[in-house]
mmCIF file of C-alpha atoms in Angstrom:
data_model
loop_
_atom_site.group_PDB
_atom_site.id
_atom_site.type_symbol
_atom_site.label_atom_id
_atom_site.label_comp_id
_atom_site.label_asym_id
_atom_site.label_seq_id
_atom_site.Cartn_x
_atom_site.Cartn_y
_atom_site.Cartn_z
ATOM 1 C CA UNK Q 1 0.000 0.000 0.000
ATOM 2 C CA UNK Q 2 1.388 3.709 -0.399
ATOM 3 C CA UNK Q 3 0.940 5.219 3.095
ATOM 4 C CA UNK Q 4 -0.368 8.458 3.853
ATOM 5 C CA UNK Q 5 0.874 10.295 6.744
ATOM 6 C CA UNK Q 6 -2.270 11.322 7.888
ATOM 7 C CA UNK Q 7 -3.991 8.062 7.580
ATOM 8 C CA UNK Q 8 -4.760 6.465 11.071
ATOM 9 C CA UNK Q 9 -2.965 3.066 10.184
ATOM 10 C CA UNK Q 10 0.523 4.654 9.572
ATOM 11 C CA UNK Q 11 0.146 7.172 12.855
ATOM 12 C CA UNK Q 12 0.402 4.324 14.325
ATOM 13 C CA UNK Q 13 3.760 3.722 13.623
ATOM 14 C CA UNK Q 14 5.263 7.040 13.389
ATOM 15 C CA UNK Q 15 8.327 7.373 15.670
ATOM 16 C CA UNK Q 16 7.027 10.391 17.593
ATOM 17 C CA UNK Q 17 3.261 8.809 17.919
ATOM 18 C CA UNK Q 18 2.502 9.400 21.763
ATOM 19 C CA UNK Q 19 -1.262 8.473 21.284
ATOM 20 C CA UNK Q 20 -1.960 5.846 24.448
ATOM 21 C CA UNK Q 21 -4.387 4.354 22.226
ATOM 22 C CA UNK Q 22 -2.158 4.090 18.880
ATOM 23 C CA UNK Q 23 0.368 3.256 21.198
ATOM 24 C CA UNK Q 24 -1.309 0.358 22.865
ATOM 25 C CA UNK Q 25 -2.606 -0.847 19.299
ATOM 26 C CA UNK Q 26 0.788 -1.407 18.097
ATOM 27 C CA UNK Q 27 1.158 -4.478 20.318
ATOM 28 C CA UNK Q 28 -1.173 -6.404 18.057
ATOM 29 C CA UNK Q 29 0.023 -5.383 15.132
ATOM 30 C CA UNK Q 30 2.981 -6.589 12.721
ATOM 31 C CA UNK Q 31 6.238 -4.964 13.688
ATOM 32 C CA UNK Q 32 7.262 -1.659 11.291
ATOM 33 C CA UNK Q 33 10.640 -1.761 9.727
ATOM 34 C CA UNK Q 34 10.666 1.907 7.998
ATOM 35 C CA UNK Q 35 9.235 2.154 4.466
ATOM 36 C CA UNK Q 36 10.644 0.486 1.034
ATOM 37 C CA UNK Q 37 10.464 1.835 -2.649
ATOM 38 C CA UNK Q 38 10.957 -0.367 -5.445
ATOM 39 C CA UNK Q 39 13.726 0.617 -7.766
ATOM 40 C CA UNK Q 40 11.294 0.812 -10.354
ATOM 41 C CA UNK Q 41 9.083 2.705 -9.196
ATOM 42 C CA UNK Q 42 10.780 5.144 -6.560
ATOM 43 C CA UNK Q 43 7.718 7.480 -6.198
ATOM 44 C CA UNK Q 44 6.080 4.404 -4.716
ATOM 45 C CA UNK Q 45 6.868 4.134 -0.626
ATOM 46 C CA UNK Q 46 4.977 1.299 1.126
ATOM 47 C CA UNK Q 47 5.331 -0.175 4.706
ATOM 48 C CA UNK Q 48 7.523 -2.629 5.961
ATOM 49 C CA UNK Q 49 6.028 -5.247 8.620
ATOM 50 C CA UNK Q 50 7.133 -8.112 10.047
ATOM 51 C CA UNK Q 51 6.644 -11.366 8.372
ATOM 52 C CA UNK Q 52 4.644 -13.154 11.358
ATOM 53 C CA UNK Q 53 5.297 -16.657 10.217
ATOM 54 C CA UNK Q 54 9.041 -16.427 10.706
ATOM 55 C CA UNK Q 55 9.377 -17.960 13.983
ATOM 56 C CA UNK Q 56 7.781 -20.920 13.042
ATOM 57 C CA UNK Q 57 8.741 -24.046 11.475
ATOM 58 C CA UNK Q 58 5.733 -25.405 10.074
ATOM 59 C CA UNK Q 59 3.269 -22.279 10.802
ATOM 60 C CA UNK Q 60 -0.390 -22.994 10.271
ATOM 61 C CA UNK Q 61 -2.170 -20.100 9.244
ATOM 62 C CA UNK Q 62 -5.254 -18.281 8.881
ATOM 63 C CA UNK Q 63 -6.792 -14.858 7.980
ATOM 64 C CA UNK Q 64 -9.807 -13.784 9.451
ATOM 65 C CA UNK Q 65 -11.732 -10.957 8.056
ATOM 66 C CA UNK Q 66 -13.835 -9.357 11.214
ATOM 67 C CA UNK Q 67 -16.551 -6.913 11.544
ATOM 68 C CA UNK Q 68 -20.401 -7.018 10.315
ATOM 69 C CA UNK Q 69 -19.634 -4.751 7.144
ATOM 70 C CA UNK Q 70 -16.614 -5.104 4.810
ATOM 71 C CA UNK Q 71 -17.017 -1.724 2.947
ATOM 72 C CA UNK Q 72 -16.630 1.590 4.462
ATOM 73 C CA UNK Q 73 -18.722 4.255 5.306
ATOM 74 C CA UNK Q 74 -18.062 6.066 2.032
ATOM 75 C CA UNK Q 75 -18.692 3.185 -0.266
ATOM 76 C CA UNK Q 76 -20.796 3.549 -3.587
ATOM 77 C CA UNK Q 77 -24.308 1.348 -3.321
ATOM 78 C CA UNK Q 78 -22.679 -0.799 -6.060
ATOM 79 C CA UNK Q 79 -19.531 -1.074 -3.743
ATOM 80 C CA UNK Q 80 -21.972 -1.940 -0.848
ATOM 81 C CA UNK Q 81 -23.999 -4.683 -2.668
ATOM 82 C CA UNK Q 82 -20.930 -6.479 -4.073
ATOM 83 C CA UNK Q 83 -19.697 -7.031 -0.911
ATOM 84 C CA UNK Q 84 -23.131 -8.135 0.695
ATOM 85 C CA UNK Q 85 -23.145 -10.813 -1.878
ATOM 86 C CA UNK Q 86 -19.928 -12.108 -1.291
ATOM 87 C CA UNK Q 87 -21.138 -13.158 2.300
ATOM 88 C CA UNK Q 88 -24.521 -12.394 3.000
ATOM 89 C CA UNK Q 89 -23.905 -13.953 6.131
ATOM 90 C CA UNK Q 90 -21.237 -11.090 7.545
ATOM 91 C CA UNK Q 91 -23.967 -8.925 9.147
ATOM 92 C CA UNK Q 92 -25.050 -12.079 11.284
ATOM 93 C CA UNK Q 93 -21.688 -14.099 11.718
ATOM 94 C CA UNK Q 94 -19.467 -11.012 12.572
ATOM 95 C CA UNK Q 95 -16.713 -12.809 10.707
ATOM 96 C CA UNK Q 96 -15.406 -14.173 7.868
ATOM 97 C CA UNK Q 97 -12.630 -17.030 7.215
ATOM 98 C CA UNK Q 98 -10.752 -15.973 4.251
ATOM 99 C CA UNK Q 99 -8.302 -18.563 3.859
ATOM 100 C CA UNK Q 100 -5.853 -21.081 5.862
ATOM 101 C CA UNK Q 101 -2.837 -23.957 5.916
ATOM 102 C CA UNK Q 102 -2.994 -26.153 8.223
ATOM 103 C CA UNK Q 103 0.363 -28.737 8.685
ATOM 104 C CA UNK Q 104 -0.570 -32.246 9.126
ATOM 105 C CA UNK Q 105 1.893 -34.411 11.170
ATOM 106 C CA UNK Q 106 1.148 -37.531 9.360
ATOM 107 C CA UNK Q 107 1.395 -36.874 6.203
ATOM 108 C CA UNK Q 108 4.023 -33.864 6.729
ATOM 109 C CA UNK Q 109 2.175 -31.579 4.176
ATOM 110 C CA UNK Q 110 -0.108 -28.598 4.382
ATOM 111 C CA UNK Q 111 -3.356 -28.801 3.324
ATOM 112 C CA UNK Q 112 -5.230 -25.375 2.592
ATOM 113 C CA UNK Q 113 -8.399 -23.629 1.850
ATOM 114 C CA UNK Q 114 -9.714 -20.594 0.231
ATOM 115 C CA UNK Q 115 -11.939 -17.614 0.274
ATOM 116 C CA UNK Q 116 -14.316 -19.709 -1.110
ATOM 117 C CA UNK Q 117 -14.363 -21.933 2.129
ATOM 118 C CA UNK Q 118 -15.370 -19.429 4.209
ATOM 119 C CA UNK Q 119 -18.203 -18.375 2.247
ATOM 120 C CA UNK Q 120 -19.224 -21.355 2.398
ATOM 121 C CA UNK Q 121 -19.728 -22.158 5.950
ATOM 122 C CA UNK Q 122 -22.899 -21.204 7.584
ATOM 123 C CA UNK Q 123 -24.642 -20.629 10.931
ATOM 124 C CA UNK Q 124 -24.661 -24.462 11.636
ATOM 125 C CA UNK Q 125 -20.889 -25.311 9.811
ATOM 126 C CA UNK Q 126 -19.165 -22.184 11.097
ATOM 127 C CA UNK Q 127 -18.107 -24.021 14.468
ATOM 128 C CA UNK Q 128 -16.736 -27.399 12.178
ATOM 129 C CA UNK Q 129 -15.429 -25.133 9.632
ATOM 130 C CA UNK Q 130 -13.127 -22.808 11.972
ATOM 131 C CA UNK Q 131 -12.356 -25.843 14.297
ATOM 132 C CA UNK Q 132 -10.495 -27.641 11.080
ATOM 133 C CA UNK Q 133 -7.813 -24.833 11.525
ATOM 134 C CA UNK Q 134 -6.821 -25.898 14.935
ATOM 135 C CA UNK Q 135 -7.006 -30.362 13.580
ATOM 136 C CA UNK Q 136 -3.470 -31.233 12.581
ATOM 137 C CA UNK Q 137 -4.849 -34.631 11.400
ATOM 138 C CA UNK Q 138 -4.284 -36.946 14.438
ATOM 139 C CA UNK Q 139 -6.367 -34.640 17.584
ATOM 140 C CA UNK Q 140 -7.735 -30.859 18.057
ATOM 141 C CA UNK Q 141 -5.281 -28.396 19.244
ATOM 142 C CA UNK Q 142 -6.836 -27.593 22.113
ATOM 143 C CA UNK Q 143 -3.860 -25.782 23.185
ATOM 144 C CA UNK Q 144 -3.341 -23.489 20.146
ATOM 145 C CA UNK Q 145 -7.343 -22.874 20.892
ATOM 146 C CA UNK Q 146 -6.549 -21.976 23.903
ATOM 147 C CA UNK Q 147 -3.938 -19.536 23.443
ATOM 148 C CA UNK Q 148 -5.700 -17.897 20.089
ATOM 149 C CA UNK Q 149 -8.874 -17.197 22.599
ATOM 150 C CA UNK Q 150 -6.174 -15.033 24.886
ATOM 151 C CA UNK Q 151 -5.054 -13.460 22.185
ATOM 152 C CA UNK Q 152 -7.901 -12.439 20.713
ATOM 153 C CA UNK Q 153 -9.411 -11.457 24.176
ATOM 154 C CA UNK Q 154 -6.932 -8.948 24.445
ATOM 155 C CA UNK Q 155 -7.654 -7.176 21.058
ATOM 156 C CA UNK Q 156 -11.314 -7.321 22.088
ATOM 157 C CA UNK Q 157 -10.634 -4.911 25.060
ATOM 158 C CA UNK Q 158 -8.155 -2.393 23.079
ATOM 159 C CA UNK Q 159 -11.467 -2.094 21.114
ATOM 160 C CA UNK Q 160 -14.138 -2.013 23.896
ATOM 161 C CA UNK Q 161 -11.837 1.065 25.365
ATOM 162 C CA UNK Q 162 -11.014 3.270 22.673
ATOM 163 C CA UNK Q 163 -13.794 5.403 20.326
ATOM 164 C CA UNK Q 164 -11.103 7.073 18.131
ATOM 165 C CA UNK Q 165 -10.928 4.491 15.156
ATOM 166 C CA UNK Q 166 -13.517 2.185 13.042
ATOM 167 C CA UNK Q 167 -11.868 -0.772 11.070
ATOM 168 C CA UNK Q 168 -13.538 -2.260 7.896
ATOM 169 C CA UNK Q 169 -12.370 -4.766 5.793
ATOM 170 C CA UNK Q 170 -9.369 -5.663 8.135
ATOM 171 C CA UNK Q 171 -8.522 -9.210 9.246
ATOM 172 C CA UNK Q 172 -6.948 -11.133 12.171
ATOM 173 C CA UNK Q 173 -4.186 -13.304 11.294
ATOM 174 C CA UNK Q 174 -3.582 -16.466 13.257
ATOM 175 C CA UNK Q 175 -0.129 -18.292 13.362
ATOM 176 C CA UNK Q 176 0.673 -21.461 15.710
ATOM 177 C CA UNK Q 177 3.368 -24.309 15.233
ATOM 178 C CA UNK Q 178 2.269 -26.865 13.084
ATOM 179 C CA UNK Q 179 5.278 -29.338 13.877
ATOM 180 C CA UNK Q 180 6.006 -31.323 16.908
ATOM 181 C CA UNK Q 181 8.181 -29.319 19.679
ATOM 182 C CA UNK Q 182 10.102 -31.208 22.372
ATOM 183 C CA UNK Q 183 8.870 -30.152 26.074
ATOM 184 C CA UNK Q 184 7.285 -31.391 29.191
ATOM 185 C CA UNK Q 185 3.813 -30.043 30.690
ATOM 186 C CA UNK Q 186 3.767 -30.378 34.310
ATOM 187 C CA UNK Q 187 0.492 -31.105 36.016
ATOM 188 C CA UNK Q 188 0.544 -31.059 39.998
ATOM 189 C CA UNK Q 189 4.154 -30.705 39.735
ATOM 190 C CA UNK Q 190 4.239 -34.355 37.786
ATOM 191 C CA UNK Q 191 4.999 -34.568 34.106
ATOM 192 C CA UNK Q 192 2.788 -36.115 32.348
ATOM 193 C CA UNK Q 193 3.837 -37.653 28.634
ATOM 194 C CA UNK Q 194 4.167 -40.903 26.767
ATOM 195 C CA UNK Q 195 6.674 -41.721 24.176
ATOM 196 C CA UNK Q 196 4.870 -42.037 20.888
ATOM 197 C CA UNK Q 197 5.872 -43.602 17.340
ATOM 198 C CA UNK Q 198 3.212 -42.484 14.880
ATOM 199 C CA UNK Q 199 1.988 -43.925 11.331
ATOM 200 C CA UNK Q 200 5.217 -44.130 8.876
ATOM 201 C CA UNK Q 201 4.996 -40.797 7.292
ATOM 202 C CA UNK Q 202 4.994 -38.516 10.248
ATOM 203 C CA UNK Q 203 8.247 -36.639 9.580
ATOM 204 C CA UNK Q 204 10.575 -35.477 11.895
ATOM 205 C CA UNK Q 205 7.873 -35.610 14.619
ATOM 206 C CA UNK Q 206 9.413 -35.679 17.975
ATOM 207 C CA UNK Q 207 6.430 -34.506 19.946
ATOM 208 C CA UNK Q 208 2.697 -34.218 19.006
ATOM 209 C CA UNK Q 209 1.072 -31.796 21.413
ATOM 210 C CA UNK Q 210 -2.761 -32.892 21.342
ATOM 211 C CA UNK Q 211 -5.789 -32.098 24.039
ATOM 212 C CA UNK Q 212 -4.997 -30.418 26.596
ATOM 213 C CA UNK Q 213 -1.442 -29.804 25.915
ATOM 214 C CA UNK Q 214 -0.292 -32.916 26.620
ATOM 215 C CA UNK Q 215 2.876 -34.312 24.541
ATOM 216 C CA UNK Q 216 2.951 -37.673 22.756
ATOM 217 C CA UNK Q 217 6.747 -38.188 22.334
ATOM 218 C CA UNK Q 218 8.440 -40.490 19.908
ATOM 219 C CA UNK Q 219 10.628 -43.811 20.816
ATOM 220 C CA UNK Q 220 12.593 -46.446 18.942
ATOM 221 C CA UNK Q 221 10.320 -49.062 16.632
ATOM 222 C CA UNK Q 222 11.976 -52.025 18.469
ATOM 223 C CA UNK Q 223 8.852 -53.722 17.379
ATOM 224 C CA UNK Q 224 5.346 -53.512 16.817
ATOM 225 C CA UNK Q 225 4.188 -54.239 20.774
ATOM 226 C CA UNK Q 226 1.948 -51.749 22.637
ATOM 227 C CA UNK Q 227 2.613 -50.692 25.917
ATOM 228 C CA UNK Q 228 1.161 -52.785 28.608
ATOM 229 C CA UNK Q 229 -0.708 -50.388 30.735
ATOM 230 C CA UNK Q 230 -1.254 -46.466 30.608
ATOM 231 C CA UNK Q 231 -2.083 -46.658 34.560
ATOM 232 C CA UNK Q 232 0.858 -45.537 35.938
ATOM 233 C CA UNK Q 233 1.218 -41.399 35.563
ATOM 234 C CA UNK Q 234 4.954 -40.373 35.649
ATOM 235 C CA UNK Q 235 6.677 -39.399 38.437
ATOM 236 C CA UNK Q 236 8.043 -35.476 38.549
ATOM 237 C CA UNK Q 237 10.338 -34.000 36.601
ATOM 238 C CA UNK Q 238 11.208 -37.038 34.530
ATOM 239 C CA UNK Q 239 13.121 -36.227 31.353
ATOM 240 C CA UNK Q 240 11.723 -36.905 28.482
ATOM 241 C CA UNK Q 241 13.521 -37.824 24.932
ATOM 242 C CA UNK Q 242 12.742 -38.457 21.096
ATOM 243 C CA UNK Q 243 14.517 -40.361 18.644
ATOM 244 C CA UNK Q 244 13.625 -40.525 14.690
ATOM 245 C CA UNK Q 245 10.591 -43.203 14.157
ATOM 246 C CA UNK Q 246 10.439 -46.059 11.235
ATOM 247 C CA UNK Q 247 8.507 -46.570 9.214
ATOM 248 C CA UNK Q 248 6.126 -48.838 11.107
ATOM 249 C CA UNK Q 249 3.172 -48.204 13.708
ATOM 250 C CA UNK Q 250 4.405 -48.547 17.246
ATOM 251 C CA UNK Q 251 3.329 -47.534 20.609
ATOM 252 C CA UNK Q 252 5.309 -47.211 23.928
ATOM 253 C CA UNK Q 253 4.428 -45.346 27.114
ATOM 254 C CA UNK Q 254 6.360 -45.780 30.146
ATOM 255 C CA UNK Q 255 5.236 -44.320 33.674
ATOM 256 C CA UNK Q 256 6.396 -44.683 37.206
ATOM 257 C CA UNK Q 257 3.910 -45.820 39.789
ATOM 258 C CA UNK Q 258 2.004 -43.366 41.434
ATOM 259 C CA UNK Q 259 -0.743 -43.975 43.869
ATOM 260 C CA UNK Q 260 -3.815 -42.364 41.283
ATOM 261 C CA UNK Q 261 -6.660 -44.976 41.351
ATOM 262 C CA UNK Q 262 -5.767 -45.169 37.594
ATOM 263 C CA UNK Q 263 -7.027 -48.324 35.902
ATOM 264 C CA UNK Q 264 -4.705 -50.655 33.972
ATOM 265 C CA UNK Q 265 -5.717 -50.402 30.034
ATOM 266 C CA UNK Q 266 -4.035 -53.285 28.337
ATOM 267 C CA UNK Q 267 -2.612 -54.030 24.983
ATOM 268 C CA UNK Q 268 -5.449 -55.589 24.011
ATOM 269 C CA UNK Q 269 -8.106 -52.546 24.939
ATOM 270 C CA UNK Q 270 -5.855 -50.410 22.649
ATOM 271 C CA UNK Q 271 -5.139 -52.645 19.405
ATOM 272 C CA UNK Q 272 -7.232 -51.419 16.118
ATOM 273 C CA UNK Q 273 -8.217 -48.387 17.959
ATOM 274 C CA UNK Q 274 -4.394 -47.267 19.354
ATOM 275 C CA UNK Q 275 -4.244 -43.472 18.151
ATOM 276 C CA UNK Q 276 -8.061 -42.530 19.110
ATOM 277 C CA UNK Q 277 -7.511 -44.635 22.841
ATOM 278 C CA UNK Q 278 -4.692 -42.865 23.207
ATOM 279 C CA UNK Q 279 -5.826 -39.425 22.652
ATOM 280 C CA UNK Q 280 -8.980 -40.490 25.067
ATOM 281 C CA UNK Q 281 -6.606 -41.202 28.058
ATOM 282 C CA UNK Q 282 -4.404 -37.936 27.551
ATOM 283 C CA UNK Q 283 -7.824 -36.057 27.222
ATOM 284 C CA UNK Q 284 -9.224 -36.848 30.579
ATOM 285 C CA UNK Q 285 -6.063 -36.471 32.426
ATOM 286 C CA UNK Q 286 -6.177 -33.262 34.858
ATOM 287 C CA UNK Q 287 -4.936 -29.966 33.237
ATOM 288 C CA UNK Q 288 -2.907 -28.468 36.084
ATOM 289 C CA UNK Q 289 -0.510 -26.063 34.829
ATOM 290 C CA UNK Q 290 0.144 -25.681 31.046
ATOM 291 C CA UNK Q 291 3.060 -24.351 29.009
ATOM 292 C CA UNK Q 292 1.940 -21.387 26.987
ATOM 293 C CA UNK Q 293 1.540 -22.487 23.510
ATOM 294 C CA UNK Q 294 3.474 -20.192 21.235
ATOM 295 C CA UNK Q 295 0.428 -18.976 18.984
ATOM 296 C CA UNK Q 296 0.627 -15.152 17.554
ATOM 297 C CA UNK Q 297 -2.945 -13.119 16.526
ATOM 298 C CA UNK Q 298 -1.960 -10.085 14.860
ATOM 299 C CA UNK Q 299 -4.499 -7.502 13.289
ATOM 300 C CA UNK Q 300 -3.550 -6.593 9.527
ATOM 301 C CA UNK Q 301 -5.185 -4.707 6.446
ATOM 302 C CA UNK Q 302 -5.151 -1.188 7.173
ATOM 303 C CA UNK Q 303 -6.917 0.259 4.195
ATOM 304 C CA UNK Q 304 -10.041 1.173 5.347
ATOM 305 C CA UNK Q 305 -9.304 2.607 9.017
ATOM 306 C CA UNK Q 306 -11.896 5.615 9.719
ATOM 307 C CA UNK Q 307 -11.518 8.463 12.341
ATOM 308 C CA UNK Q 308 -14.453 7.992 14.680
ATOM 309 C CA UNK Q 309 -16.049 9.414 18.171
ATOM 310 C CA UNK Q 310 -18.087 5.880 18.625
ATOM 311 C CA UNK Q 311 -17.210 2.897 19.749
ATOM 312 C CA UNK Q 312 -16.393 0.275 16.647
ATOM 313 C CA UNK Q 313 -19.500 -1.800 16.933
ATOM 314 C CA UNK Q 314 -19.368 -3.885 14.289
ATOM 315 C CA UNK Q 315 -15.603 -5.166 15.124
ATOM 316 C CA UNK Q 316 -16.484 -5.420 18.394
ATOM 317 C CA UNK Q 317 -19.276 -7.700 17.571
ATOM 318 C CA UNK Q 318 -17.321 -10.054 15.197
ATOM 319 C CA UNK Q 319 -14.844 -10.584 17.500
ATOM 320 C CA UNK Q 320 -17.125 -11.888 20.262
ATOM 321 C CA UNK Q 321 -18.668 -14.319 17.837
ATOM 322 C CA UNK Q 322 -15.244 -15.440 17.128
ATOM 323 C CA UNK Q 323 -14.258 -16.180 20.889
ATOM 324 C CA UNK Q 324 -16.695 -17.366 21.614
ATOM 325 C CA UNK Q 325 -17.185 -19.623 18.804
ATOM 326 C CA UNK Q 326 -13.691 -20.718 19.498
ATOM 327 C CA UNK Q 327 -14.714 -21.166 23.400
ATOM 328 C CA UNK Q 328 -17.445 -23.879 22.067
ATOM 329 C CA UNK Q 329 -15.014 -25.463 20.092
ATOM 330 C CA UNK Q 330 -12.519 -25.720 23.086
ATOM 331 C CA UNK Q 331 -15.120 -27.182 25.284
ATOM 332 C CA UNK Q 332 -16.688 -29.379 22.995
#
């Protein structure tokens, strides 16, 4: 975009800005790095922001557009009923999926929708449809969900506090880690984890954080044997390790006894069924204390940013659909 000095999106990032509001809105924005001019055409200056995504080695991502209109006050009536028709359902959802890539551990590729997704998803698909951002193909990542809901909380109140600027047409953009991390949750001071071998084409998975945070770690395919019993919870502060998989399916989990009233589950309760059983068991143990999933929910699309004296109404409303559509998908 070529920035105008006076527009309310590139105040923002002026050096001498000392606007509490503009000031508090650049923390959910994309870092500014100056302004850039192609060589060929040097009359042409346009922001430089921070690529979001870079942290991340397999980012899923997704754009969100939010509020109940997407044109601006000043639109033509042609302008205003080619957007309606996009998305009739804007006024009523608050939102709008525009696209996403999600990374799938299994198959260690991306798979990705478009605009045309979103539109499609209605009142009763709009909860299934958002939720298959946050499914990296073996369990829901509650944890991400989790995370994305504190991020977008805080946006919500910049909003709900200031009256100085009305957004239209501008989007949320959600980033968490797609690929397997190495950690340890604690819960009650224990840490709770199982070493996992997945399906032959999960690649370089060490870890596969699932519900509720808790880690599935990779071990050695000695053989094709399921663990025993996933009774015993492990004692505290037990390292944990990953090696490479093979190829084939193989499931180990190893615990220290702890006095839990856990019942033994047996190798035979888990064949045919292991991945699914699994996830059950990690699902219903007790949250405790989580690590802070490493999600980012930045606001972008600045081209239609509005002076105002009013609360922004229509943002405001989109993004409480959004949490708390997200909320029913993290409790579901």
């Amino acid at each position: 975009m070529n920035p105008d000095e006076h527009c309310p999106s590139v105040q923002v990032y002026a050096a001498d800005c000392a606007d509490a509001v503009l000031l508090e809105l650049r923390k959910h924005l994309p870092k500014y790095y100056g302004v850039w001019s192609p060589p060929t055409a040097p009359n042409d200056v346009y922001l430089k922001l921070e690529d979001v995504t870079h942290k991340f080695n397999k980012p899923c991502i997704m754009d969100v557009k939010i509020g109940r209109k997407s044109y601006d006050p000043f639109a033509s009536s042609e302008k205003i009923q080619q957007q309606v028709s996009k998305y009739p359902l804007m006024e009523e959802i608050g939102f709008l999926v525009l696209g996403m890539r999600v990374y799938h551990v299994h198959s260690d590729s991306y798979e990705t929708q478009n605009q045309h997704y979103g539109r499609s998803l209605t009142k009763e698909t709009l909860k299934e449809g958002v939720s298959k951002f946050f499914h990296n193909g073996f369990c829901l990542r509650k944890d991400a969900i989790a995370a994305s809901i504190q991020k977008v909380e805080k946006i919500l109140q910049w909003f709900e506090n200031q009256k100085q600027l009305n957004f239209y047409a501008s989007s949320l953009l959600f980033v968490y880690e797609g690929s397997s991390q190495p950690a340890t949750t604690k819960s009650n001071d224990r840490t709770l984890a199982g070493k996992f071998l997945s399906k032959g084409h999960l690649s370089d998975a060490d870890v596969l954080e699932c519900n509720n945070n808790f880690h599935l770690f990779s071990s050695p395919a000695n053989g094709t044997s399921v663990g025993k019993s996933l009774s015993k919870v492990y004692a505290r502060h037990r390292k944990l390790y990953s090696k490479k998989h093979h190829s084939q399916t193989s499931l180990k989990v190893e615990t220290l006894e702890q006095d839990n009233g856990w019942k033994s589950m047996s190798q035979e309760h888990l064949n045919g069924n292991v991945l699914s059983q699994l996830e059950k068991v990690f699902y219903h143990l007790p949250a405790g204390r989580q690590e802070i999933t490493d999600v980012e929910v930045r606001m972008i699309d600045f081209a239609h940013v509005f002076p105002s004296n009013t609360v922004d109404e229509g943002y405001v409303y989109g993004l409480k659909h959004l949490v708390a559509v997200l909320r029913s998908i993290l409790d579901s």
